[in-house]
XYZ file of C-alpha atoms in Angstrom:
305
model
C 112.857 156.331 178.218
C 109.451 156.746 179.629
C 110.146 153.883 182.147
C 113.350 155.652 183.317
C 111.650 158.929 183.686
C 108.979 157.226 185.741
C 110.834 154.748 187.884
C 114.316 156.026 187.984
C 113.447 159.916 187.965
C 115.378 160.233 191.351
C 118.553 159.124 189.728
C 118.301 161.653 186.840
C 121.076 163.969 188.192
C 123.519 160.773 188.314
C 122.422 159.837 184.800
C 122.758 163.323 183.502
C 126.396 163.306 184.765
C 127.136 160.073 183.184
C 125.584 161.267 179.842
C 127.734 164.386 179.879
C 130.942 162.392 180.756
C 130.043 159.772 177.934
C 129.299 162.772 175.601
C 132.764 164.266 175.879
C 134.670 160.941 175.901
C 132.712 159.827 172.832
C 134.289 162.789 170.874
C 137.762 161.273 170.911
C 137.081 157.860 169.266
C 134.988 159.385 166.712
C 137.277 162.109 165.740
C 140.242 159.976 165.776
C 138.459 157.348 163.574
C 137.488 160.073 161.062
C 140.748 161.847 161.015
C 143.272 158.863 161.175
C 141.427 156.026 159.442
C 140.179 158.257 156.632
C 143.173 159.295 154.409
C 141.342 162.250 153.598
C 128.002 163.822 161.349
C 128.289 163.950 164.230
C 126.558 166.873 166.014
C 126.896 167.756 169.532
C 124.126 169.187 171.709
C 123.175 169.337 175.325
C 119.961 168.693 176.756
C 119.140 170.707 179.908
C 116.636 169.757 182.780
C 115.598 172.962 184.288
C 112.924 171.707 186.686
C 113.002 170.413 190.283
C 116.594 171.976 191.126
C 117.700 173.938 194.081
C 118.590 177.595 193.511
C 117.200 177.578 189.952
C 117.706 181.150 189.366
C 121.437 180.758 189.533
C 121.829 177.096 188.476
C 119.605 177.060 185.222
C 121.535 180.181 183.765
C 124.996 178.392 184.480
C 123.641 175.124 183.075
C 122.619 176.929 179.960
C 125.667 178.910 179.354
C 128.597 176.619 180.478
C 127.647 173.460 178.365
C 127.369 175.931 175.289
C 130.941 177.297 175.884
C 132.249 173.907 176.572
C 130.823 172.403 173.444
C 132.178 175.203 171.094
C 135.536 173.423 170.414
C 133.860 170.059 170.193
C 131.324 171.417 167.793
C 133.960 173.078 165.636
C 136.094 169.960 165.675
C 133.064 167.791 164.761
C 132.216 170.105 161.849
C 135.594 170.359 160.428
C 136.446 166.685 160.683
C 132.952 165.711 159.251
C 133.416 168.044 156.245
C 136.995 167.041 155.708
C 136.360 163.347 155.679
C 133.004 163.486 153.700
C 133.061 161.706 150.500
C 130.925 163.060 147.463
C 127.959 164.849 148.984
C 125.492 163.484 146.823
C 126.702 159.992 147.616
C 126.338 160.599 151.091
C 122.863 161.993 150.695
C 121.929 158.936 148.519
C 123.232 156.548 150.936
C 120.803 153.471 151.173
C 120.887 153.812 154.955
C 119.154 157.117 154.610
C 121.588 158.699 157.143
C 124.488 160.510 155.485
C 126.718 160.311 158.554
C 126.777 156.365 158.396
C 128.196 156.816 154.810
C 130.771 159.044 156.151
C 131.730 156.569 158.850
C 131.907 153.699 156.293
C 134.072 155.718 153.938
C 136.491 156.791 156.680
C 137.089 153.456 158.307
C 136.655 151.261 155.289
C 135.365 148.602 157.547
C 131.791 147.649 158.316
C 132.540 146.575 161.892
C 134.387 150.022 162.753
C 131.525 151.921 161.054
C 129.018 149.969 163.183
C 130.897 150.729 166.412
C 130.750 154.435 165.670
C 127.107 154.259 164.777
C 126.440 152.555 168.157
C 128.272 155.266 169.911
C 126.111 157.892 168.201
C 122.804 155.892 168.993
C 123.881 155.752 172.727
C 124.275 159.594 172.737
C 120.809 159.858 171.104
C 119.328 157.519 173.634
C 120.660 159.691 176.375
C 119.567 162.835 174.786
C 116.132 161.391 174.391
C 115.847 160.490 178.220
C 116.759 164.109 179.040
C 114.411 165.661 176.471
C 111.466 163.516 177.504
C 112.155 164.543 181.193
C 112.287 168.168 180.168
C 109.242 168.129 177.891
C 107.046 166.193 180.568
C 107.970 168.792 183.196
C 107.114 171.631 180.941
C 103.843 170.301 180.280
C 103.216 169.404 184.074
C 104.281 173.101 184.925
C 101.709 174.393 182.477
C 98.940 171.958 183.601
C 99.866 172.824 187.316
C 98.823 176.438 186.521
C 95.587 175.167 184.882
C 96.826 176.284 181.320
C 96.063 173.102 179.461
C 93.004 170.974 179.001
C 92.540 168.287 181.531
C 95.067 170.113 183.728
C 94.033 168.317 186.831
C 94.994 165.013 185.357
C 98.208 166.261 183.614
C 99.310 168.163 186.633
C 98.800 165.301 188.965
C 102.014 164.032 190.862
C 102.428 160.291 191.778
C 102.093 159.947 195.652
C 105.071 157.563 195.842
C 107.280 158.273 192.838
C 106.908 162.180 193.303
C 106.894 162.753 189.446
C 104.133 163.735 186.954
C 103.541 160.260 185.616
C 100.627 161.454 183.325
C 102.492 164.178 181.749
C 105.552 161.570 181.033
C 102.926 159.242 179.408
C 101.461 161.830 177.200
C 104.818 162.943 176.160
C 105.807 159.448 175.206
C 102.486 158.864 173.419
C 103.116 162.157 171.280
C 106.598 160.850 170.352
C 105.052 157.567 169.246
C 102.470 159.337 167.245
C 105.114 161.239 165.401
C 106.799 158.085 164.742
C 103.561 156.563 163.309
C 103.318 159.740 161.031
C 106.687 159.003 159.590
C 105.580 155.473 158.678
C 102.500 156.742 156.965
C 103.916 159.710 155.182
C 107.457 161.185 155.092
C 106.308 164.525 153.769
C 103.886 164.996 156.776
C 106.697 164.028 159.213
C 109.085 166.453 157.602
C 106.269 169.103 157.837
C 105.955 168.396 161.565
C 109.852 168.723 161.905
C 109.820 172.109 160.170
C 107.864 173.418 162.965
C 110.910 173.424 165.119
C 112.849 176.605 164.032
C 110.270 179.318 163.357
C 108.231 178.765 166.676
C 111.498 178.581 168.788
C 112.806 181.831 167.282
C 109.259 183.367 167.557
C 108.943 182.820 171.081
C 112.495 183.981 171.771
C 111.551 187.263 170.111
C 108.403 187.655 172.138
C 110.209 187.129 175.498
C 113.144 189.142 174.650
C 110.991 192.018 173.454
C 109.116 191.925 176.642
C 112.344 192.207 178.688
C 113.706 195.102 176.473
C 110.447 196.998 176.860
C 110.565 196.543 180.666
C 114.204 197.609 180.752
C 113.424 200.848 178.782
C 110.130 201.807 180.339
C 110.869 200.543 183.887
C 107.086 200.406 184.404
C 107.274 198.181 186.353
C 110.760 197.761 186.654
C 112.362 194.236 186.387
C 112.550 192.319 189.778
C 116.208 191.761 191.162
C 117.672 188.502 190.256
C 120.666 186.469 191.633
C 122.124 186.016 187.984
C 122.529 189.305 186.206
C 124.810 190.500 183.351
C 124.631 194.038 184.699
C 125.111 196.737 182.212
C 125.883 194.169 179.440
C 122.225 192.853 179.944
C 120.587 195.208 177.435
C 123.214 194.836 174.669
C 122.878 190.982 175.067
C 119.081 191.346 174.797
C 119.289 193.531 171.583
C 121.903 191.058 170.025
C 119.696 188.235 170.974
C 116.692 189.866 169.304
C 118.517 190.698 166.156
C 119.808 187.119 165.765
C 116.409 185.537 166.617
C 114.708 187.972 164.018
C 117.178 187.194 161.380
C 116.783 183.351 161.960
C 113.023 183.677 162.300
C 112.909 185.528 158.835
C 115.006 182.821 157.041
C 113.309 179.958 158.639
C 110.012 180.553 156.950
C 111.493 180.257 153.295
C 111.585 177.184 151.428
C 114.955 175.527 150.939
C 114.611 175.031 147.037
C 113.717 177.655 144.367
C 111.210 175.200 142.836
C 108.590 174.623 145.457
C 106.656 171.316 145.693
C 104.717 169.572 148.283
C 107.879 167.610 149.339
C 110.067 170.819 149.443
C 107.781 173.339 150.827
C 108.562 174.763 154.120
C 105.537 173.938 156.082
C 106.860 175.354 159.341
C 105.171 178.889 158.850
C 101.622 177.280 158.032
C 101.937 175.014 161.186
C 103.293 177.866 163.147
C 100.276 179.949 162.377
C 97.975 177.284 163.033
C 99.416 176.251 166.401
C 99.626 179.890 167.438
C 95.928 180.438 166.434
C 94.862 177.184 168.234
C 96.784 178.309 171.398
C 95.218 181.621 171.236
C 91.644 180.365 170.786
C 92.388 177.880 173.690
C 93.634 180.626 176.063
C 90.726 183.134 175.005
C 87.763 180.564 175.447
C 89.026 178.433 178.199
C 92.523 179.039 179.845
C 92.123 182.728 180.690
C 89.242 181.791 183.048
C 91.220 179.217 184.775
C 94.930 180.077 184.364
C 96.655 181.016 187.523
C 100.458 181.104 187.374
C 102.898 180.573 188.628
C 101.608 178.023 191.081
C 103.901 175.921 193.184
C 102.929 172.587 194.630
C 104.508 171.167 197.803
C 103.148 167.931 199.058
C 99.728 168.708 197.857
C 99.629 172.220 198.969
C 99.512 175.307 196.515
C 101.319 178.588 196.815
C 101.165 181.629 194.618
């Protein structure tokens, strides 16, 4: 995935088009196999690449909303089919593969070869999603380093002179992913603790951004700048609903999943969230606030504010 993001980055738009096409066409064989071959998980997601595109203020919102709308029927169909064809839940959870969806495929097809083909389809989808996620994560790191918001920003924000991509950011993103994999080998509890960091920080950052927008809408001091993509009078209701949802999700994301809490079942997300926020706050206060200058745009070695 890193090699693709380094040496084939200019073909990423074409690859994304192929990924999306495969994503939708893969829906049919999996659903047919589960519904028809079973007398009686697959999950859909869209990875977005929001860097380095023309007319980003219009294209990015469309690319975020349209895939969500298009995936609603696919997600509902996948969820209903998966639940309808699932055998005993505990048997699926206790599958020797460690992946319940493989158990569902095996029970549905009653054939090892058929189940293997469906698993390969899922793996190909994951491979495509990983390329997109790594591209997005590396560009986010580059953008923050470009504004001198990270340690070693000059190195992380460097753009390769011939490939015209932030190779160093791609390398660090790949290295961090490999580090996560090594953590899983050493301790499953530590790996799950890292994964539990996904929901609460995501919802927390959503809440912060949405609150800032709502305050600006109410106080109009200073007013929000005009935008090419606007919901008009529906903007405030959408912001309020988004804040309510993100607050609700954030509240429940910090609770453990079981009543009897152990080191294995404890939700480590809030602990890690506080630690990461504290580390980021300290980094900004002592270092980045003296050097951060955003947003900065680099065009062939020149810098514009």
